[in-house]
Amino acid sequence: METNLELQSLEMGDYCEKVNQVRERIAGVVIGQQNSTDLILTAILADGHVLIEGVPGVAKTLTARLIAKLIDSVFSRIQFTSDLMPSDVLGTNIFNMGNNQFEFHRGPIFGDIILVDEINRAPAKTQSALFEVMEERQATVDGVRYPMSNVYTIVATQNPIEQEGTYRLPEAQMDRFMFKVTVDYPNADSELQVLKAHNAEQAFTRLDSVQPIMTKEDLLAMRAMAQNVHVDEALMRYIVSIVQSTRSHNAIYVGASPRASIALLQASKAYAFLNNRSFVIPEDVKMLAVPTLQHRISLTAEAEMEGLTVQKVVRDIIEKVEVPK
């Protein structure tokens, strides 16, 4: 007779196979961005939001749309602009003359996976509309609370080089993103594969024919399994040491908050699950430290003048903090 542990292992293996199918399907369309894809999937499995930063043309939007298709979820896209109002995002109450009552018309923020394109183009008033939905998974309009779906995830994009008509995101909002994923240019071999794919089939990036691989119920089950991934107390102390080091580093003006520790813990468990493991290892924490911390800390003016970057400083901290054995 199979034990409960063996049954859980078999069930975990089945779900990990579905995740691998999702990864392979994305890799066939978004070429050369495997690391970015894994980080986005990790954030979704960890019930976290993700900010994708990269120059135009590196498939940020395509990746988000494709993931939403493969998970069989309600997808919604919001194009942020400088004149966007909070009601354009959340929705508004409209008077129905037929029954003489106000009816709430939901905005595009309601859905399962929400793509917020060019999030840094909207002013602070509109950005503040995201605070509640990102943290509490609900929206309050005219004193009435409207809950979001149980798989609710925001995937936002921003362009790091274009400054005209953009606004810096509030620190409180940045802290609500589990990851900031930096999407780089593909290497020469990957870009050649992109050209070959386009040359062979011009419509290969169309999503109409993409069939879902997992359901929302599958995703919820995977999140529960990821939550049960084992983390040794020594690894928890390792996470705390890394985050606390950001608050005492000479090059850092503002360190990471306790929310960063929680995010790194949850992300490490999801990443272990993504790699078909029932336990977290130090390499998981090292792998996820930069995307978890880079948007949560600010460098001193002196460090920036010396040419230091947040990524370099975080990697320096990782090298100095003792790894548990």
CSV table of C-alpha atoms in Angstrom, one decimal:
chain,number,residue,atom,x,y,z
A,1,MET,CA,0.0,0.0,0.0
A,2,GLU,CA,1.3,3.5,-0.9
A,3,THR,CA,2.0,5.8,2.0
A,4,ASN,CA,0.6,9.4,2.1
A,5,LEU,CA,4.2,10.6,1.5
A,6,GLU,CA,4.4,8.5,-1.7
A,7,LEU,CA,1.0,9.7,-2.9
A,8,GLN,CA,2.0,13.3,-2.3
A,9,SER,CA,5.2,12.7,-4.2
A,10,LEU,CA,3.3,11.3,-7.1
A,11,GLU,CA,0.8,14.1,-7.1
A,12,MET,CA,3.6,16.7,-7.0
A,13,GLY,CA,5.3,14.9,-9.9
A,14,ASP,CA,2.2,15.2,-12.0
A,15,TYR,CA,1.8,18.9,-11.3
A,16,CYS,CA,5.5,19.5,-11.9
A,17,GLU,CA,5.1,17.8,-15.3
A,18,LYS,CA,2.3,20.3,-16.2
A,19,VAL,CA,4.6,23.2,-15.1
A,20,ASN,CA,7.4,21.8,-17.4
A,21,GLN,CA,4.9,21.7,-20.3
A,22,VAL,CA,4.1,25.3,-19.7
A,23,ARG,CA,7.8,26.2,-19.6
A,24,GLU,CA,8.5,24.3,-22.8
A,25,ARG,CA,5.5,25.9,-24.6
A,26,ILE,CA,6.7,29.4,-23.6
A,27,ALA,CA,10.3,28.5,-24.6
A,28,GLY,CA,9.0,27.6,-28.1
A,29,VAL,CA,7.5,31.1,-28.5
A,30,VAL,CA,9.6,33.4,-26.3
A,31,ILE,CA,13.1,32.3,-27.3
A,32,GLY,CA,16.2,32.9,-25.1
A,33,GLN,CA,14.3,34.2,-22.0
A,34,GLN,CA,14.1,31.0,-19.9
A,35,ASN,CA,15.4,32.6,-16.7
A,36,SER,CA,12.8,35.4,-16.9
A,37,THR,CA,10.0,32.9,-17.6
A,38,ASP,CA,11.0,30.8,-14.6
A,39,LEU,CA,10.9,33.9,-12.4
A,40,ILE,CA,7.5,34.9,-13.6
A,41,LEU,CA,6.1,31.4,-13.0
A,42,THR,CA,7.8,31.3,-9.6
A,43,ALA,CA,6.0,34.5,-8.6
A,44,ILE,CA,2.6,33.2,-9.8
A,45,LEU,CA,3.1,29.9,-7.9
A,46,ALA,CA,4.1,31.9,-4.8
A,47,ASP,CA,0.9,34.0,-5.1
A,48,GLY,CA,2.9,37.2,-5.8
A,49,HIS,CA,2.9,40.0,-8.3
A,50,VAL,CA,5.8,40.7,-10.7
A,51,LEU,CA,7.2,43.7,-12.4
A,52,ILE,CA,9.0,43.1,-15.7
A,53,GLU,CA,11.5,45.7,-16.8
A,54,GLY,CA,13.1,45.7,-20.2
A,55,VAL,CA,13.5,47.7,-23.4
A,56,PRO,CA,10.8,47.5,-26.1
A,57,GLY,CA,10.8,44.4,-28.2
A,58,VAL,CA,12.0,41.8,-25.7
A,59,ALA,CA,8.7,40.0,-25.5
A,60,LYS,CA,7.6,41.3,-22.0
A,61,THR,CA,3.9,41.6,-23.0
A,62,LEU,CA,3.9,38.5,-25.1
A,63,THR,CA,5.2,36.4,-22.2
A,64,ALA,CA,2.5,37.6,-19.8
A,65,ARG,CA,-0.3,37.0,-22.4
A,66,LEU,CA,1.1,33.5,-23.2
A,67,ILE,CA,1.2,32.5,-19.5
A,68,ALA,CA,-2.4,33.7,-19.0
A,69,LYS,CA,-3.4,31.6,-22.0
A,70,LEU,CA,-1.6,28.4,-20.8
A,71,ILE,CA,-3.2,28.7,-17.3
A,72,ASP,CA,-6.8,29.0,-18.6
A,73,SER,CA,-7.5,32.1,-16.7
A,74,VAL,CA,-9.4,35.3,-17.2
A,75,PHE,CA,-6.9,37.7,-18.7
A,76,SER,CA,-7.2,41.5,-18.6
A,77,ARG,CA,-4.9,44.1,-20.0
A,78,ILE,CA,-4.6,47.7,-19.0
A,79,GLN,CA,-2.5,50.2,-21.0
A,80,PHE,CA,-1.4,52.8,-18.5
A,81,THR,CA,-1.3,56.4,-19.8
A,82,SER,CA,-0.7,59.8,-18.2
A,83,ASP,CA,-4.5,60.6,-18.3
A,84,LEU,CA,-5.7,57.4,-16.8
A,85,MET,CA,-8.0,57.9,-13.8
A,86,PRO,CA,-8.6,55.5,-10.9
A,87,SER,CA,-12.2,54.8,-12.1
A,88,ASP,CA,-10.8,53.7,-15.5
A,89,VAL,CA,-8.9,51.0,-13.6
A,90,LEU,CA,-11.3,50.0,-10.8
A,91,GLY,CA,-14.6,50.7,-12.4
A,92,THR,CA,-17.4,53.0,-11.4
A,93,ASN,CA,-21.1,53.1,-10.3
A,94,ILE,CA,-23.5,54.0,-13.2
A,95,PHE,CA,-27.1,54.9,-12.6
A,96,ASN,CA,-29.6,52.5,-14.2
A,97,MET,CA,-32.7,54.4,-15.2
A,98,GLY,CA,-34.6,51.2,-15.6
A,99,ASN,CA,-34.5,50.3,-11.9
A,100,ASN,CA,-33.5,53.7,-10.5
A,101,GLN,CA,-30.4,52.2,-8.9
A,102,PHE,CA,-26.7,52.6,-9.2
A,103,GLU,CA,-24.9,49.5,-10.6
A,104,PHE,CA,-21.2,48.9,-10.3
A,105,HIS,CA,-19.4,48.3,-13.7
A,106,ARG,CA,-16.2,46.5,-13.0
A,107,GLY,CA,-13.0,47.9,-14.5
A,108,PRO,CA,-10.2,46.0,-16.2
A,109,ILE,CA,-8.4,45.4,-12.9
A,110,PHE,CA,-10.9,42.5,-12.2
A,111,GLY,CA,-9.8,39.2,-13.6
A,112,ASP,CA,-7.3,36.4,-12.8
A,113,ILE,CA,-4.0,37.5,-14.5
A,114,ILE,CA,-3.9,41.2,-15.1
A,115,LEU,CA,-1.3,42.7,-17.5
A,116,VAL,CA,-0.5,46.3,-16.6
A,117,ASP,CA,1.4,47.6,-19.6
A,118,GLU,CA,3.9,50.5,-19.0
A,119,ILE,CA,2.8,50.9,-15.4
A,120,ASN,CA,5.1,53.9,-14.9
A,121,ARG,CA,3.1,56.1,-17.3
A,122,ALA,CA,0.2,56.7,-14.9
A,123,PRO,CA,0.4,59.4,-12.2
A,124,ALA,CA,0.4,58.7,-8.5
A,125,LYS,CA,-3.3,59.1,-8.1
A,126,THR,CA,-3.9,56.2,-10.4
A,127,GLN,CA,-1.0,54.2,-9.0
A,128,SER,CA,-2.6,54.4,-5.6
A,129,ALA,CA,-5.7,52.6,-6.9
A,130,LEU,CA,-3.5,49.5,-7.1
A,131,PHE,CA,-2.3,49.5,-3.5
A,132,GLU,CA,-5.4,47.8,-2.1
A,133,VAL,CA,-5.9,45.3,-4.9
A,134,MET,CA,-2.2,44.2,-4.8
A,135,GLU,CA,-2.0,43.7,-1.1
A,136,GLU,CA,-5.5,42.7,0.0
A,137,ARG,CA,-6.9,41.3,-3.3
A,138,GLN,CA,-10.0,43.5,-3.1
A,139,ALA,CA,-11.1,46.9,-4.4
A,140,THR,CA,-13.2,49.4,-2.4
A,141,VAL,CA,-15.4,51.7,-4.5
A,142,ASP,CA,-17.9,54.1,-2.8
A,143,GLY,CA,-17.5,52.2,0.5
A,144,VAL,CA,-18.3,48.8,-1.0
A,145,ARG,CA,-15.6,46.1,-1.1
A,146,TYR,CA,-15.3,43.9,-4.2
A,147,PRO,CA,-13.1,40.8,-3.8
A,148,MET,CA,-10.7,39.7,-6.5
A,149,SER,CA,-10.4,36.1,-7.8
A,150,ASN,CA,-8.5,33.5,-5.7
A,151,VAL,CA,-5.7,33.3,-8.3
A,152,TYR,CA,-5.4,37.1,-8.7
A,153,THR,CA,-2.0,38.1,-10.1
A,154,ILE,CA,-0.7,41.4,-11.5
A,155,VAL,CA,2.1,41.3,-14.1
A,156,ALA,CA,3.3,44.8,-14.9
A,157,THR,CA,5.8,46.0,-17.4
A,158,GLN,CA,7.9,49.1,-17.7
A,159,ASN,CA,10.6,50.6,-20.0
A,160,PRO,CA,13.7,51.5,-18.1
A,161,ILE,CA,15.1,54.0,-20.6
A,162,GLU,CA,12.2,56.2,-21.7
A,163,GLN,CA,11.6,59.0,-19.2
A,164,GLU,CA,9.3,61.4,-21.0
A,165,GLY,CA,5.7,61.0,-19.8
A,166,THR,CA,6.6,58.5,-17.0
A,167,TYR,CA,6.4,58.7,-13.3
A,168,ARG,CA,8.5,56.9,-10.6
A,169,LEU,CA,6.5,54.2,-8.9
A,170,PRO,CA,5.9,54.9,-5.1
A,171,GLU,CA,8.1,52.8,-2.8
A,172,ALA,CA,5.0,51.4,-1.1
A,173,GLN,CA,3.8,50.1,-4.5
A,174,MET,CA,7.2,48.7,-5.5
A,175,ASP,CA,7.3,46.8,-2.2
A,176,ARG,CA,4.1,45.0,-3.1
A,177,PHE,CA,5.8,43.3,-6.1
A,178,MET,CA,7.4,40.0,-5.2
A,179,PHE,CA,9.9,40.3,-8.0
A,180,LYS,CA,11.3,42.8,-10.4
A,181,VAL,CA,12.4,40.8,-13.4
A,182,THR,CA,15.0,42.4,-15.7
A,183,VAL,CA,14.6,41.1,-19.3
A,184,ASP,CA,17.8,41.5,-21.2
A,185,TYR,CA,18.5,41.3,-24.9
A,186,PRO,CA,18.7,37.7,-26.2
A,187,ASN,CA,22.1,36.4,-27.2
A,188,ALA,CA,23.1,36.0,-30.9
A,189,ASP,CA,22.1,32.4,-31.1
A,190,SER,CA,18.7,33.0,-29.6
A,191,GLU,CA,18.0,36.0,-31.8
A,192,LEU,CA,18.9,33.8,-34.8
A,193,GLN,CA,16.3,31.3,-33.7
A,194,VAL,CA,13.8,34.1,-33.5
A,195,LEU,CA,14.5,35.1,-37.1
A,196,LYS,CA,14.3,31.5,-38.3
A,197,ALA,CA,10.9,31.0,-36.5
A,198,HIS,CA,9.6,34.2,-38.1
A,199,ASN,CA,10.9,33.2,-41.5
A,200,ALA,CA,9.4,29.7,-41.3
A,201,GLU,CA,6.0,30.8,-39.9
A,202,GLN,CA,5.0,34.5,-39.8
A,203,ALA,CA,2.1,33.9,-37.4
A,204,PHE,CA,4.0,31.9,-34.8
A,205,THR,CA,3.5,34.5,-32.1
A,206,ARG,CA,-0.3,34.5,-32.5
A,207,LEU,CA,-2.1,33.3,-29.4
A,208,ASP,CA,-5.4,32.3,-30.9
A,209,SER,CA,-4.4,28.7,-31.3
A,210,VAL,CA,-2.8,28.3,-27.9
A,211,GLN,CA,-4.6,25.7,-25.7
A,212,PRO,CA,-4.5,25.8,-21.9
A,213,ILE,CA,-2.2,23.3,-20.1
A,214,MET,CA,-3.4,23.8,-16.6
A,215,THR,CA,-6.6,25.0,-14.9
A,216,LYS,CA,-7.1,27.5,-12.2
A,217,GLU,CA,-7.8,24.6,-9.9
A,218,ASP,CA,-4.4,23.1,-10.8
A,219,LEU,CA,-2.7,26.5,-10.0
A,220,LEU,CA,-4.4,26.6,-6.6
A,221,ALA,CA,-3.3,23.0,-5.8
A,222,MET,CA,0.3,23.9,-6.9
A,223,ARG,CA,0.3,26.9,-4.6
A,224,ALA,CA,-0.8,24.7,-1.7
A,225,MET,CA,1.9,22.2,-2.5
A,226,ALA,CA,4.5,25.0,-2.8
A,227,GLN,CA,3.4,26.4,0.6
A,228,ASN,CA,4.1,22.9,2.1
A,229,VAL,CA,7.7,22.8,0.8
A,230,HIS,CA,10.1,22.3,3.7
A,231,VAL,CA,12.4,25.1,4.7
A,232,ASP,CA,15.0,24.4,7.4
A,233,GLU,CA,15.3,27.0,10.2
A,234,ALA,CA,18.9,27.6,9.2
A,235,LEU,CA,17.7,28.7,5.8
A,236,MET,CA,15.2,31.1,7.4
A,237,ARG,CA,18.1,32.6,9.4
A,238,TYR,CA,20.0,32.9,6.1
A,239,ILE,CA,17.2,34.8,4.5
A,240,VAL,CA,16.9,37.1,7.5
A,241,SER,CA,20.7,37.7,7.4
A,242,ILE,CA,20.6,38.7,3.8
A,243,VAL,CA,17.7,41.1,4.2
A,244,GLN,CA,19.1,42.6,7.4
A,245,SER,CA,22.4,43.2,5.7
A,246,THR,CA,20.7,45.6,3.3
A,247,ARG,CA,19.9,47.8,6.3
A,248,SER,CA,23.5,48.2,7.4
A,249,HIS,CA,25.4,48.2,4.0
A,250,ASN,CA,27.4,51.4,3.5
A,251,ALA,CA,26.2,51.7,-0.1
A,252,ILE,CA,22.5,51.4,0.8
A,253,TYR,CA,20.4,54.4,1.8
A,254,VAL,CA,17.1,52.5,2.4
A,255,GLY,CA,17.1,48.8,3.1
A,256,ALA,CA,14.5,46.1,2.5
A,257,SER,CA,11.5,45.7,4.7
A,258,PRO,CA,10.3,42.5,6.5
A,259,ARG,CA,8.0,42.0,3.6
A,260,ALA,CA,11.1,41.3,1.5
A,261,SER,CA,12.0,38.5,3.9
A,262,ILE,CA,8.5,37.0,3.6
A,263,ALA,CA,8.7,37.3,-0.2
A,264,LEU,CA,12.1,35.7,-0.4
A,265,LEU,CA,10.9,32.8,1.7
A,266,GLN,CA,7.7,32.2,-0.3
A,267,ALA,CA,9.5,32.6,-3.6
A,268,SER,CA,12.2,30.1,-2.5
A,269,LYS,CA,9.5,27.5,-1.7
A,270,ALA,CA,7.8,28.0,-5.1
A,271,TYR,CA,11.1,27.9,-6.9
A,272,ALA,CA,11.9,24.6,-5.2
A,273,PHE,CA,8.5,23.2,-6.3
A,274,LEU,CA,9.1,24.5,-9.8
A,275,ASN,CA,12.2,22.4,-9.9
A,276,ASN,CA,10.4,19.3,-8.5
A,277,ARG,CA,11.9,19.5,-5.0
A,278,SER,CA,10.0,19.2,-1.7
A,279,PHE,CA,12.7,21.2,0.2
A,280,VAL,CA,14.5,24.6,-0.3
A,281,ILE,CA,18.3,24.7,-0.7
A,282,PRO,CA,20.6,27.7,-0.3
A,283,GLU,CA,21.0,28.0,-4.1
A,284,ASP,CA,17.2,28.8,-4.3
A,285,VAL,CA,17.7,31.8,-2.0
A,286,LYS,CA,20.8,33.0,-3.9
A,287,MET,CA,19.0,32.7,-7.2
A,288,LEU,CA,16.0,34.7,-6.1
A,289,ALA,CA,17.7,37.3,-3.9
A,290,VAL,CA,18.4,39.9,-6.7
A,291,PRO,CA,14.9,39.9,-8.2
A,292,THR,CA,13.3,40.0,-4.7
A,293,LEU,CA,15.5,42.8,-3.4
A,294,GLN,CA,16.6,45.0,-6.2
A,295,HIS,CA,13.4,47.1,-6.3
A,296,ARG,CA,13.1,47.4,-2.6
A,297,ILE,CA,16.4,49.1,-1.7
A,298,SER,CA,17.9,52.5,-2.6
A,299,LEU,CA,21.5,53.3,-3.0
A,300,THR,CA,23.3,56.3,-1.5
A,301,ALA,CA,24.2,59.2,-3.8
A,302,GLU,CA,27.9,58.4,-3.2
A,303,ALA,CA,27.4,54.8,-4.3
A,304,GLU,CA,25.6,55.8,-7.5
A,305,MET,CA,28.3,58.3,-8.3
A,306,GLU,CA,30.9,55.5,-8.0
A,307,GLY,CA,28.9,53.5,-10.6
A,308,LEU,CA,27.5,50.9,-8.2
A,309,THR,CA,24.2,49.3,-9.1
A,310,VAL,CA,21.6,47.7,-6.8
A,311,GLN,CA,22.3,44.3,-8.4
A,312,LYS,CA,26.0,44.5,-7.7
A,313,VAL,CA,25.4,45.5,-4.1
A,314,VAL,CA,22.9,42.6,-3.5
A,315,ARG,CA,25.4,40.1,-5.0
A,316,ASP,CA,28.1,41.5,-2.8
A,317,ILE,CA,25.8,40.9,0.2
A,318,ILE,CA,25.1,37.4,-0.9
A,319,GLU,CA,28.8,36.7,-1.2
A,320,LYS,CA,29.5,37.9,2.3
A,321,VAL,CA,26.7,36.3,4.2
A,322,GLU,CA,27.6,32.9,5.5
A,323,VAL,CA,25.8,30.0,3.7
A,324,PRO,CA,24.2,27.5,6.1
A,325,LYS,CA,25.6,23.9,5.9
